[in-house]
C-alpha positions as MATLAB code, in Angstrom:
seq = 'XXXXXXXXXXXXXXXXXXXXXXXXXXXXXXXXXXXXXXXXXXXXXXXXXXXXXXXXXXXXXXXXXXXXXXXXXXXXXXXXXXXXXXXXXXXXXXXXXXXXXXXXXXXXXXXXXXXXXXXXXXXXXXXXXXXXXXXXXXXXXXXXXXXXXXXXXXXXXXXXXXXXXXXXXXXXXXXXXXXXXXXXXXXXXXXXXXXXXXXXXXXXXXXXXXXXXXXXXXXXXXXXXXXXXXXXXXXXXXXXXXXXXXXXXXXXXXXXXXXXXXXXXXXXXXXXXXXXXXXXXXXXXXXXXXXXXXXXXXXXXXXXXXXXXXXXXXXXXXXXXXXXXXXXXXXXXXXXXXXXXXXXXXXXXXXXXXXXXXXXXXXXXXXXXXXXXXXXXXXXXXXXXXXXXXXXXXXXXXXXXXXXXXXXXXXXXXXXXXXXXXXXXXXXXXXXXXXXXXXXXXXXXXXXXXXXXXXXXXXXXXXXXXXXXXXXXXXXXXXXXXXXXXXXXXXXXXXXXXXXXXXXXXXXXXXXXXXXXXXXXXXXXXXXXXXXXXXXXXXXXXXXXXXXXXXXXXXXXXXXXXXXXXXXXXXXXXXXXXXXXXXXXXXXXXXXXXXXXXXXXXXXXXXXXXXXXXXXXXXXXXXXXXXXXXXXXXXXXXXXXXXXXXXXXXXXXXXXXXXXXXXXXXXXXXXXXXXXXXXXXXXXXXXXXXXXXXXXXXXXXXXXXXXXXXXXXXXXXXXXXXXXXXXXXX';
ca = [
    -216.849   17.831   36.052;
    -213.855   15.901   37.157;
    -211.863   17.465   40.495;
    -209.022   19.224   39.453;
    -205.377   18.078   40.753;
    -204.500   20.257   43.478;
    -200.589   19.877   42.644;
    -201.284   21.195   39.444;
    -202.505   24.295   41.049;
    -199.688   24.526   43.161;
    -197.141   23.881   40.367;
    -198.285   27.183   38.664;
    -199.602   29.181   41.472;
    -196.504   31.151   41.789;
    -197.277   32.674   38.195;
    -200.681   33.908   39.055;
    -199.492   36.952   41.427;
    -196.971   37.948   38.280;
    -200.173   37.869   36.131;
    -202.211   40.168   38.392;
    -199.237   42.303   38.790;
    -198.368   42.665   34.925;
    -201.762   43.863   34.433;
    -202.210   45.608   34.754;
    -190.960   17.466   18.129;
    -193.528    5.250   10.139;
    -191.441    2.734   11.407;
    -190.217    1.858    7.843;
    -187.992   -0.949    9.756;
    -187.751   -3.140   12.832;
    -191.237   -4.537   12.713;
    -189.995   -7.408   13.774;
    -192.081  -10.921   14.371;
    -190.661  -13.518   16.548;
    -191.747  -16.981   16.484;
    -193.218  -18.184   19.971;
    -194.857  -21.479   20.167;
    -196.857  -24.022   18.274;
    -199.914  -26.357   18.776;
    -200.375  -29.501   16.628;
    -203.938  -29.940   15.455;
    -204.132  -33.692   15.888;
    -206.810  -36.405   16.150;
    -208.340  -36.859   19.718;
    -209.904  -39.904   21.131;
    -213.246  -39.251   19.399;
    -211.594  -38.947   15.681;
    -211.889  -35.406   15.540;
    -208.835  -33.459   14.160;
    -207.688  -31.816   11.104;
    -204.644  -33.122    9.302;
    -204.765  -30.264    7.098;
    -205.673  -27.419    8.929;
    -206.647  -24.304    6.895;
    -208.460  -21.383    8.825;
    -207.927  -20.166   12.578;
    -209.895  -17.856   14.832;
    -210.236  -16.688   18.465;
    -213.057  -15.491   20.200;
    -212.818  -11.677   21.561;
    -211.186  -12.371   24.862;
    -208.837  -15.356   23.424;
    -209.548  -17.966   25.788;
    -211.172  -20.091   22.779;
    -209.438  -20.850   19.386;
    -211.152  -22.270   16.104;
    -209.603  -24.286   13.529;
    -211.001  -25.545   10.301;
    -209.538  -27.960    7.510;
    -210.099  -29.865    4.435;
    -209.256  -33.408    6.119;
    -212.716  -33.425    8.290;
    -216.009  -31.303    7.596;
    -216.034  -29.567   10.568;
    -214.749  -26.546   12.805;
    -212.445  -27.463   15.842;
    -212.887  -25.697   19.107;
    -210.223  -25.324   21.475;
    -210.333  -24.064   25.369;
    -207.267  -21.836   26.394;
    -206.146  -21.427   29.899;
    -204.065  -18.459   28.689;
    -205.826  -16.277   26.557;
    -204.150  -16.243   23.131;
    -201.503  -18.488   24.207;
    -201.705  -21.632   21.987;
    -199.283  -23.540   24.348;
    -202.166  -23.546   26.942;
    -204.916  -25.724   25.084;
    -206.741  -27.996   27.457;
    -209.525  -29.022   25.588;
    -209.928  -32.507   24.507;
    -212.388  -31.684   21.801;
    -215.167  -33.665   23.209;
    -218.070  -32.796   21.328;
    -216.496  -29.253   20.763;
    -217.026  -29.151   16.799;
    -219.197  -27.473   14.539;
    -220.012  -30.308   12.184;
    -221.169  -29.879    8.600;
    -222.062  -33.232    7.307;
    -220.852  -34.971    4.417;
    -222.712  -32.582    1.911;
    -221.806  -29.467    3.160;
    -218.294  -27.731    2.667;
    -216.421  -30.366    1.865;
    -213.333  -28.326    0.992;
    -213.828  -26.027    3.724;
    -211.199  -23.428    3.829;
    -211.139  -20.258    6.031;
    -214.153  -18.607    8.002;
    -215.059  -15.715    9.926;
    -217.456  -14.473   12.793;
    -220.156  -11.904   12.679;
    -219.398   -8.854   15.116;
    -221.016  -10.587   17.845;
    -220.096  -14.356   17.165;
    -223.529  -15.335   16.289;
    -222.871  -16.497   12.779;
    -219.802  -17.938   10.791;
    -219.034  -17.721    7.317;
    -216.889  -20.036    5.601;
    -215.423  -20.185    2.048;
    -216.314  -23.499    0.790;
    -213.733  -24.269   -2.334;
    -215.471  -27.296   -3.337;
    -218.990  -25.606   -3.893;
    -217.406  -22.201   -4.865;
    -219.941  -20.773   -2.603;
    -220.019  -19.027    0.943;
    -221.603  -21.357    3.675;
    -223.291  -19.324    6.648;
    -224.154  -21.087   10.090;
    -225.883  -19.697   12.837;
    -224.735  -20.326   16.473;
    -227.694  -20.509   18.753;
    -224.938  -19.694   21.635;
    -222.359  -16.832   20.605;
    -218.878  -18.317   19.823;
    -219.776  -21.966   20.717;
    -219.589  -23.686   17.629;
    -221.306  -26.662   19.149;
    -224.478  -25.003   18.699;
    -223.893  -24.266   14.932;
    -226.735  -24.682   12.667;
    -226.237  -24.588    8.476;
    -228.497  -21.423    7.674;
    -227.898  -20.817    3.926;
    -225.162  -21.127    0.849;
    -224.280  -18.089   -1.032;
    -223.113  -17.972   -4.551;
    -221.329  -14.957   -5.682;
    -220.051  -16.259   -8.866;
    -216.232  -16.463   -7.564;
    -214.028  -19.096   -9.307;
    -212.405  -20.318   -6.262;
    -212.786  -19.008   -2.640;
    -209.574  -18.902   -0.670;
    -210.746  -16.566    2.263;
    -213.503  -13.923    2.977;
    -213.422  -11.094    5.374;
    -215.557   -8.118    6.226;
    -214.969   -4.362    7.444;
    -215.606   -3.777   10.971;
    -219.393   -2.699   10.337;
    -220.233   -5.783    8.301;
    -221.126   -3.326    5.582;
    -218.296   -4.745    3.125;
    -217.416   -8.323    2.383;
    -213.910   -9.110    0.499;
    -213.149  -12.213   -0.987;
    -209.549  -13.499   -1.825;
    -210.269  -15.380   -5.074;
    -207.317  -17.973   -6.219;
    -208.518  -18.258  -10.009;
    -206.689  -21.317  -10.473;
    -206.184  -22.135  -14.075;
    -204.199  -21.142  -17.193;
    -203.384  -17.465  -16.988;
    -204.782  -17.112  -13.805;
    -204.317  -14.571  -10.907;
    -205.146  -14.123   -7.481;
    -207.489  -11.044   -6.794;
    -209.195   -9.383   -3.739;
    -212.963   -8.697   -4.648;
    -214.852   -6.212   -2.867;
    -218.636   -6.213   -2.503;
    -221.074   -3.877   -0.693;
    -223.765   -5.354    1.520;
    -226.965   -3.708    1.677;
    -227.027   -4.156    5.862;
    -224.355   -5.726    8.166;
    -223.577   -9.203    7.214;
    -226.258   -9.658    4.811;
    -224.859  -11.105    1.714;
    -228.364  -10.942   -0.033;
    -227.702   -8.775   -3.150;
    -224.174   -8.090   -2.639;
    -222.647   -6.172   -5.193;
    -219.195   -5.995   -6.669;
    -217.614   -2.806   -6.685;
    -213.717   -3.053   -7.007;
    -211.251   -5.729   -7.569;
    -207.486   -5.733   -6.542;
    -204.995   -7.769   -8.577;
    -201.703   -6.673   -6.432;
    -198.632   -4.552   -7.182;
    -197.674   -4.362  -10.636;
    -201.224   -5.728  -11.668;
    -200.690   -9.297  -10.215;
    -200.580  -10.561   -6.417;
    -199.015  -13.575   -7.954;
    -195.994  -11.766   -8.796;
    -194.985  -12.938   -5.318;
    -197.364  -15.506   -4.626;
    -196.475  -18.362   -6.974;
    -198.594  -21.270   -5.288;
    -201.482  -21.654   -3.093;
    -203.270  -18.185   -2.239;
    -204.996  -18.982    1.122;
    -205.690  -16.341    3.573;
    -206.827  -12.370    3.708;
    -207.238  -10.587    7.163;
    -207.449   -6.685    7.783;
    -206.376   -5.184   10.729;
    -209.140   -3.566   13.104;
    -209.390   -0.167   11.350;
    -208.859   -1.337    7.852;
    -205.669    0.402    7.127;
    -203.982   -2.793    6.664;
    -204.525   -6.066    4.613;
    -202.331   -9.168    5.065;
    -202.713  -12.424    2.328;
    -200.999  -15.443    2.699;
    -199.683  -17.760   -0.121;
    -197.125  -20.115   -1.102;
    -193.799  -19.832   -3.064;
    -192.051  -22.426   -5.061;
    -188.873  -24.229   -3.958;
    -186.969  -27.097   -4.855;
    -188.451  -29.249   -2.169;
    -191.886  -28.052   -1.377;
    -194.069  -24.949   -1.224;
    -193.332  -22.777    1.469;
    -194.870  -19.432    2.094;
    -195.253  -16.100    3.580;
    -197.396  -13.306    4.975;
    -197.978  -10.060    2.523;
    -198.527   -6.885    3.928;
    -200.424   -3.791    2.261;
    -201.291   -0.715    3.250;
    -204.693    0.906    2.318;
    -205.090    4.646    1.528;
    -208.650    4.440    2.485;
    -209.670    2.029    5.266;
    -211.283   -1.005    4.220;
    -211.218   -0.001    0.148;
    -209.366   -1.704   -2.239;
    -210.339    0.523   -4.923;
    -208.154    3.387   -3.430;
    -204.454    3.332   -3.318;
    -202.555    0.512   -2.053;
    -199.181    0.217   -1.087;
    -197.142   -3.108   -0.911;
    -194.655   -3.374    1.890;
    -193.114   -6.692    1.715;
    -193.229  -10.327    2.839;
    -192.841  -11.911    6.120;
    -191.057  -15.296    5.423;
    -192.315  -18.623    7.584;
    -190.465  -20.933    5.934;
    -188.404  -21.834    9.049;
    -191.256  -23.016   10.861;
    -194.397  -23.471    8.267;
    -194.130  -26.341    5.611;
    -197.061  -24.501    3.794;
    -198.970  -21.597    4.954;
    -202.643  -21.338    5.097;
    -204.701  -19.466    7.548;
    -203.969  -16.138    9.150;
    -205.501  -14.309   12.233;
    -204.231  -11.932   14.958;
    -204.798  -11.331   18.811;
    -207.589   -8.803   19.367;
    -204.868   -6.144   19.999;
    -202.771   -6.865   17.176;
    -199.690   -7.776   19.670;
    -199.587  -11.676   18.034;
    -199.966  -13.435   14.872;
    -201.336  -16.753   14.111;
    -200.525  -19.170   11.047;
    -201.771  -22.566   10.035;
    -199.665  -24.968    8.637;
    -201.483  -27.044    5.763;
    -198.130  -29.329    5.165;
    -199.434  -32.731    3.738;
    -196.372  -34.954    3.250;
    -192.618  -34.569    3.017;
    -190.253  -33.621    5.409;
    -190.920  -29.829    5.488;
    -191.014  -27.980    8.592;
    -194.477  -28.159   10.371;
    -196.676  -30.170   12.721;
    -199.837  -29.208   10.614;
    -200.901  -27.039   13.615;
    -200.994  -23.661   14.622;
    -197.962  -21.404   15.125;
    -198.002  -18.382   17.275;
    -195.753  -15.189   16.558;
    -195.096  -11.951   18.631;
    -195.230   -8.573   16.864;
    -193.097   -5.545   18.059;
    -196.221   -3.291   17.384;
    -199.824   -3.644   16.849;
    -200.507   -5.414   13.477;
    -196.964   -4.919   12.446;
    -195.572   -7.810   10.486;
    -193.842   -5.674    8.329;
    -194.088   -2.327    9.069;
    -195.808   -0.598   12.094;
    -198.708    1.613   11.405;
    -198.059    5.297   11.447;
    -199.949    7.073   13.920;
    -200.015   10.410   12.400;
    -201.971    8.430    9.313;
    -204.216    7.050   11.764;
    -207.872    9.044   11.815;
    -208.448    8.240   15.526;
    -204.547    9.368   16.578;
    -204.882   12.289   14.576;
    -208.234   13.240   16.014;
    -206.878   12.688   19.402;
    -203.831   14.700   18.999;
    -206.083   17.655   17.375;
    -208.380   17.730   19.702;
    -205.752   18.589   22.486;
    -204.655   21.661   20.016;
    -208.190   22.322   19.237;
    -209.674   22.555   23.124;
    -206.522   24.605   23.939;
    -207.494   27.472   21.287;
    -211.051   27.218   22.140;
    -209.938   27.605   25.862;
    -208.848   31.368   24.961;
    -212.045   32.153   23.303;
    -214.211   30.451   26.373;
    -212.054   32.272   28.861;
    -212.548   35.610   27.327;
    -215.936   35.505   25.861;
    -217.538   35.892   29.534;
    -215.396   38.674   30.504;
    -216.283   40.588   27.004;
    -219.898   40.078   27.411;
    -219.885   41.549   30.881;
    -217.938   44.748   29.722;
    -220.343   44.970   26.774;
    -223.282   44.699   29.338;
    -221.738   47.261   31.557;
    -221.651   49.868   28.824;
    -225.131   49.269   27.716;
    -226.550   49.084   30.874;
    -225.006   52.490   31.789;
    -226.670   54.016   28.602;
    -229.836   52.956   29.137;
    -229.502   50.849   25.979;
    -231.072   47.181   25.119;
    -228.793   44.217   26.170;
    -229.269   42.910   22.834;
    -227.293   39.815   22.265;
    -225.621   39.627   25.312;
    -227.561   37.861   27.955;
    -228.404   34.919   25.664;
    -225.539   33.013   24.172;
    -224.982   29.433   22.185;
    -222.084   27.562   22.250;
    -221.282   25.943   18.834;
    -218.235   23.628   18.102;
    -218.391   24.749   14.894;
    -216.020   28.168   14.842;
    -218.069   29.760   12.278;
    -221.322   29.225   13.856;
    -219.950   30.350   17.275;
    -219.358   33.989   15.605;
    -222.341   34.057   14.091;
    -224.305   33.295   17.072;
    -223.137   36.758   18.654;
    -225.344   38.218   15.933;
    -228.045   36.007   15.533;
    -229.683   36.015   19.121;
    -232.832   37.824   20.092;
    -233.126   41.014   21.559;
    -233.390   41.544   25.334;
    -233.907   44.467   27.720;
    -232.211   44.806   30.925;
    -234.310   43.737   34.119;
    -232.022   46.004   36.041;
    -233.545   48.460   37.958;
    -230.790   51.028   38.278;
    -229.324   51.536   34.812;
    -226.852   54.173   35.862;
    -223.563   52.436   36.927;
    -222.543   55.535   38.993;
    -224.436   54.881   41.585;
    -221.967   51.692   41.941;
    -218.918   54.002   42.417;
    -218.121   52.519   45.984;
    -219.469   49.141   45.532;
    -218.505   45.993   43.854;
    -220.825   44.437   41.642;
    -220.904   40.743   41.330;
    -221.806   38.446   38.521;
    -221.524   34.986   37.060;
    -222.178   33.171   34.003;
    -222.440   29.617   33.467;
    -222.360   27.250   30.126;
    -223.297   23.849   29.128;
    -222.223   23.034   25.239;
    -222.693   19.992   23.140;
    -221.335   19.624   19.649;
    -220.191   17.452   16.928;
    -217.079   17.569   14.527;
    -217.657   15.418   11.762;
    -215.467   12.809   10.158;
    -212.863   14.116    7.871;
    -210.239   12.339    5.496;
    -207.601   12.782    7.949;
    -209.510   12.619   11.049;
    -212.198   10.931   13.206;
    -215.372   12.330   14.041;
    -215.462   14.230   17.551;
    -218.064   14.535   19.910;
    -217.830   17.699   22.370;
    -219.070   18.531   25.593;
    -217.905   21.635   27.324;
    -219.294   22.681   30.826;
    -217.990   25.851   32.516;
    -218.749   28.448   35.183;
    -217.342   31.871   35.529;
    -217.444   34.088   38.727;
    -216.778   37.714   38.615;
    -216.511   40.859   40.645;
    -216.104   44.340   39.211;
    -215.629   47.930   40.263;
    -215.393   51.487   38.805;
    -212.752   53.767   39.816;
    -212.369   57.451   39.841;
    -211.590   57.844   36.437;
    -214.878   56.291   35.237;
    -212.906   52.930   34.249;
    -214.480   49.537   35.177;
    -211.714   47.167   36.316;
    -212.651   43.459   37.597;
    -211.513   39.950   38.041;
    -212.917   36.723   36.744;
    -212.504   33.277   37.663;
    -213.312   30.435   35.490;
    -213.760   26.534   36.114;
    -213.917   24.397   33.012;
    -214.388   20.912   31.702;
    -214.223   19.801   27.848;
    -215.143   16.326   27.183;
    -214.360   14.969   23.456;
    -215.112   11.423   22.317;
    -213.194   10.355   19.532;
    -214.278    8.203   16.606;
    -216.134    4.771   17.750;
    -213.312    2.768   19.295;
    -213.279    4.474   22.812;
    -210.810    7.138   22.254;
    -211.341   10.492   24.186;
    -209.987   13.629   25.812;
    -211.046   14.999   29.542;
    -209.533   18.228   29.976;
    -210.113   20.300   32.969;
    -209.192   23.852   33.475;
    -208.753   27.086   35.401;
    -208.518   30.672   34.319;
    -208.291   33.686   35.906;
    -208.789   36.942   34.056;
    -208.254   40.641   34.824;
    -210.363   42.925   32.744;
    -210.994   46.503   32.103;
    -213.404   48.785   29.982;
    -212.276   52.276   29.453;
    -214.516   54.973   28.032;
    -213.042   57.475   25.580;
    -215.506   59.449   25.039;
    -219.262   59.342   24.784;
    -218.933   56.908   21.682;
    -215.535   55.442   22.282;
    -214.212   52.626   24.357;
    -211.388   50.327   24.764;
    -211.817   46.627   26.288;
    -208.845   45.041   27.637;
    -208.143   41.767   29.431;
    -205.206   39.661   30.267;
    -205.451   36.043   32.034;
    -203.767   32.723   32.593;
    -205.220   29.311   32.622;
    -203.881   25.678   33.966;
    -204.819   22.694   32.404;
    -204.729   19.064   33.116;
    -206.080   16.538   30.359;
    -206.620   12.948   30.555;
    -206.538   11.089   27.165;
    -207.757    7.441   26.434;
    -206.426    6.102   23.199;
    -208.101    2.888   21.717;
    -208.199    0.805   18.511;
    -210.910   -1.166   19.633;
    -208.340   -3.768   21.630;
    -205.663   -1.948   22.650;
    -206.147    0.854   25.316;
    -203.474    3.468   26.486;
    -203.842    6.353   28.996;
    -202.199    9.399   29.843;
    -202.231   12.661   31.594;
    -200.856   16.117   30.401;
    -200.547   19.317   32.115;
    -200.043   22.917   30.665;
    -200.148   26.615   31.373;
    -201.829   28.992   28.941;
    -201.533   32.948   28.709;
    -203.917   34.865   26.839;
    -205.043   38.685   26.200;
    -207.402   40.730   24.331;
    -207.726   44.039   23.159;
    -211.391   45.401   21.528;
    -211.648   49.157   20.487;
    -215.070   50.555   18.932;
    -215.859   54.091   18.102;
    -219.331   55.455   17.218;
    -219.507   58.457   14.838;
    -222.970   60.017   14.406;
    -224.119   61.921   11.023;
    -227.620   62.989   10.877;
    -228.816   60.002   13.228;
    -226.726   57.409   11.236;
    -224.629   55.788   13.517;
    -221.303   54.383   11.930;
    -219.524   52.370   14.385;
    -215.573   50.907   13.256;
    -214.073   48.341   15.395;
    -211.196   46.464   15.819;
    -210.519   43.630   18.042;
    -207.090   41.372   18.484;
    -206.889   38.072   20.548;
    -203.554   36.345   21.336;
    -202.080   33.959   23.247;
    -199.454   31.193   24.000;
    -199.902   27.556   25.572;
    -197.124   25.246   26.626;
    -198.165   21.438   26.940;
    -195.792   19.529   28.777;
    -194.568   16.274   27.321;
    -195.991   12.981   28.520;
    -195.722    9.149   27.954;
    -198.773    7.167   27.432;
    -199.290    3.762   29.727;
    -201.062    0.213   28.581;
    -200.122   -1.686   26.155;
    -196.329   -1.949   24.986;
    -197.142   -2.249   21.276;
    -199.330    1.057   20.993;
    -197.524    3.477   23.485;
    -196.008    6.621   22.546;
    -193.780    9.462   24.279;
    -194.836   12.870   23.293;
    -192.545   15.832   23.357;
    -193.525   19.494   25.039;
    -195.742   21.182   22.443;
    -196.245   24.994   22.015;
    -199.570   26.399   20.658;
    -199.714   29.805   19.525;
    -202.960   32.295   19.057;
    -203.452   35.243   16.906;
    -206.630   36.302   15.314;
    -207.647   39.550   14.561;
    -211.213   40.924   13.915;
    -211.611   44.340   11.860;
    -215.296   45.444   10.711;
    -218.035   48.141   10.740;
    -221.671   48.459   11.408;
    -224.133   51.215   10.240;
    -227.346   51.767   11.841;
    -230.210   54.329   11.843;
    -233.198   54.816   14.608;
    -236.301   55.801   13.076;
    -239.274   56.732   15.842;
    -242.935   56.235   15.066;
    -245.197   56.435   17.901;
    -244.505   54.020   20.393;
    -242.246   52.169   18.076;
    -238.518   52.413   17.042;
    -237.461   50.568   13.513;
    -233.643   50.285   13.108;
    -232.191   49.184   10.018;
    -228.498   48.006   10.223;
    -225.622   46.587    8.217;
    -222.789   44.843    9.644;
    -219.309   43.674    7.846;
    -216.648   42.149    9.769;
    -213.382   40.265    8.647;
    -211.667   37.429   10.708;
    -208.207   36.473   10.280;
    -206.684   33.751   12.107;
    -203.183   33.879   11.576;
    -201.935   31.724   14.493;
    -198.580   29.962   13.966;
    -198.529   26.048   12.742;
    -198.102   23.936   15.687;
    -196.506   20.518   15.407;
    -196.683   17.292   17.724;
    -193.243   15.306   17.837;
    -193.712   11.775   19.450;
    -191.516    8.364   19.556;
    -192.997    4.983   19.653;
    -191.496    3.687   22.955;
    -191.107   -0.119   22.145;
    -189.004    0.556   18.901;
    -187.788    4.302   19.319;
    -189.183    5.185   16.155;
    -189.839    9.046   15.800;
    -192.780   10.662   14.133;
    -194.211   14.223   13.900;
    -197.832   15.464   13.159;
    -197.689   18.642   11.189;
    -199.753   21.634   10.639;
    -202.424   21.037   13.594;
    -202.820   24.728   13.967;
    -203.743   25.852   10.753;
    -204.611   29.670    9.564;
    -208.049   30.516    8.863;
    -209.941   33.606    7.049;
    -213.590   34.491    7.630;
    -215.987   37.306    6.004;
    -218.981   38.131    7.637;
    -221.629   40.199    6.323;
    -225.408   40.854    7.446;
    -228.285   43.306    6.798;
    -231.109   43.377    9.141;
    -234.230   45.354   10.811;
    -234.990   45.519   14.528;
    -238.403   46.795   15.666;
    -238.872   47.623   19.241;
    -242.073   48.802   20.791;
    -242.817   50.423   24.269;
    -245.131   47.432   25.165;
    -242.775   44.454   25.225;
    -242.754   43.130   21.954;
    -239.585   43.391   19.917;
    -238.851   41.767   16.553;
    -235.637   41.180   14.566;
    -234.802   39.999   11.049;
    -231.437   39.553    9.615;
    -229.696   38.137    6.542;
    -226.238   37.111    6.686;
    -223.428   35.788    4.677;
    -220.445   33.921    5.841;
    -217.567   33.236    3.428;
    -214.501   31.335    4.145;
    -212.085   29.483    1.948;
    -213.899   26.289    2.962;
    -217.452   27.076    2.542;
    -219.907   29.895    1.974;
    -222.941   30.217    4.230;
    -226.399   32.195    3.857;
    -228.680   32.328    6.572;
    -231.780   34.210    7.279;
    -233.222   34.650   10.894;
    -236.348   35.743   12.362;
    -236.625   36.284   15.874;
    -238.911   37.810   18.838;
    -238.931   38.553   22.230;
    -241.749   39.574   24.807;
    -241.277   41.194   28.122;
    -244.452   40.049   30.290;
    -243.268   42.062   32.997;
    -240.693   43.909   34.501;
    -239.262   40.632   35.900;
    -239.339   38.305   33.022;
    -239.303   37.685   29.140;
    -239.757   35.443   26.490;
    -237.747   34.581   22.938;
    -237.878   32.542   19.906;
    -235.461   32.693   17.046;
    -236.165   30.785   13.952;
    -233.751   30.290   10.874;
    -233.130   27.768    8.262;
    -231.855   24.935   10.454;
    -232.353   25.638   14.033;
    -234.610   27.130   16.667;
    -233.542   29.030   19.664;
    -236.008   29.519   22.779;
    -234.958   31.831   25.558;
    -236.638   32.784   29.079;
    -235.428   35.698   31.418;
    -236.284   36.139   34.748;
    -235.565   38.039   37.784;
    -236.332   36.938   41.527;
    -235.457   39.883   44.031;
    -231.952   40.946   42.890;
    -231.185   37.472   41.475;
    -231.390   37.308   37.625;
    -231.703   33.990   35.376;
    -231.355   33.736   31.486;
    -231.969   30.201   30.161;
    -231.918   29.219   26.493;
    -232.010   26.525   24.430;
    -230.642   25.389   20.836;
    -232.098   22.924   18.817;
    -230.727   22.157   15.560;
    -231.395   18.484   14.198;
    -231.598   18.712   10.875;
    -227.887   19.826   10.184;
    -225.347   17.528    8.466;
    -223.467   17.915   12.086;
    -226.416   18.411   14.374;
    -225.895   20.366   17.170;
    -227.923   21.306   20.281;
    -226.864   22.793   23.603;
    -228.146   24.785   26.601;
    -226.967   28.148   28.174;
    -227.311   29.218   31.469;
    -226.453   32.639   33.147;
    -227.073   33.648   36.629;
    -225.997   37.082   38.000;
    -226.668   39.811   40.698;
    -226.422   43.328   40.917;
    -225.966   45.446   43.912;
];
């Protein structure tokens, strides 16, 4: 667990005594691309060069630049003293070429590397095929060896591109001839970068049915941004003197999928520098754009070289990417809100468990569900787990708490939880890990009310997507609680608390990385009331529970890449949840056995007010807002079961549950068992449709240990974890 910052504690320290005393806010414009410099691809002393350059690429760190063309059957390799700076080229090209020979790729155009730089794929316009090369040394084209030639039936290959995972291939097809139109064709692959058995799945013809509406001459290049939400194509536009061109930007509703909705954003005209546009690429972080000039005669601008442009925002040629539409960005912002809401639950659960334990212990009842607890990332599963855990007996030698009238009872509870939230249409997948420990002490007063105080130290780690975004949140929570008997079968649990939060975030798109720190404070409370009525040995227990809280998260600014940094405003997150329900059970005694059939009915409504996050792009000043982060939910849960309890230490439990919400309908059947080997130890096993729970409980002197594990490897979103509880009684 990361060390919690002392200054944050001090910042809010004055509020804590008060709690104790009470207890009781898309860039549609301004994506400016500015010309920086150019590099002429000339012929060196060895005779290597390109008088008609086409494609351009860089290695990941920008220390090497590669240029292809149709004036020579090779790819040129340059060294750069300054990464991604074409003015710093220092190589004389001696031996730094991938030579195709006279029979291969005689009209080689644009090309792509695979993800690790060990393969090159080139669009061969002459043969209308894709030429595949192997590099024995990654990103060193002087080690290239021709491997294969793949014919996909494309009329005129202008360019090709791959999805980030290499499972999709895209072809920019020039389709020359009468009535021709330029198209982008999407192929699915059976394995990454394996073009064998590539299958055509979609064709994009452009806005208004024709890319050629604007691109009138020479379709050339096609590039995607890192996450596949932007597509860029290049081509010429007829003028009175020559063919100029531009970069055309498209926004994809589904990443790396031309079959979904595509929005044409506009053209960036490069005619001021370029005679005829050809190749296109970006720096790794999207802050720079590079274009090759294919000029072949005339007095038009251009040195037949590579042109470098600065971009105001990452990959923002025409329009900057709206972070509220980016799945990783959304997931990162959601993680803060979700972690804050779960913090209330995680802070109150140990205390509520403790108060329930106290009541059962006093009445000499079984500890049932409370000494074993599973921490699920899924809210519904977390709620279900409270009723699906094996039965346990208390290890306490003295069940009557009246003996503690003059003594404090000390307890602790620790948790380790690992979970996963799956990928959705709007948000990336999240891997969530929570660790926490709670220390508490309580004491009975003269009115038979048990009051106590608890301190929780917790840490949440959330990994977002697969590009390196993450959230690390540390918390300190102080809770005051009390359980008040209202009669023999009636009680009320009350708690109030405060949490201090500190979170570190990393936001990454694979190349750009920003970091930030955010502080916050949270106040929460809970009220739980139950009353049991007895009718001819039938126990009827209505129950109601309220959870409420409010969290203030301070505004903050990201640090890192200027093209990616945002300033976030203060955010308030409200929390209001209510649960109403009832349970029925009846005890049947047969010799040394007890049969307890029971029925549980519960309705939970999360009616928390919606929360929004307002933020501003620091470089451009454009404002954004992510709405409806904190959505309401409703859940109905019903369960019917049977417990078998014996005097020999063997206990069996079976239960069938239905969990109904707006989003899903779950049914589950559980069989569990526990065995008390001796007064000081017990074992438990629970099996349901997808998971298995194993638990062990022991007592050493006056120190009690509860350990349980959860294995759920076969679910769509596997969940697994361990729960540890250590406590003592005086």
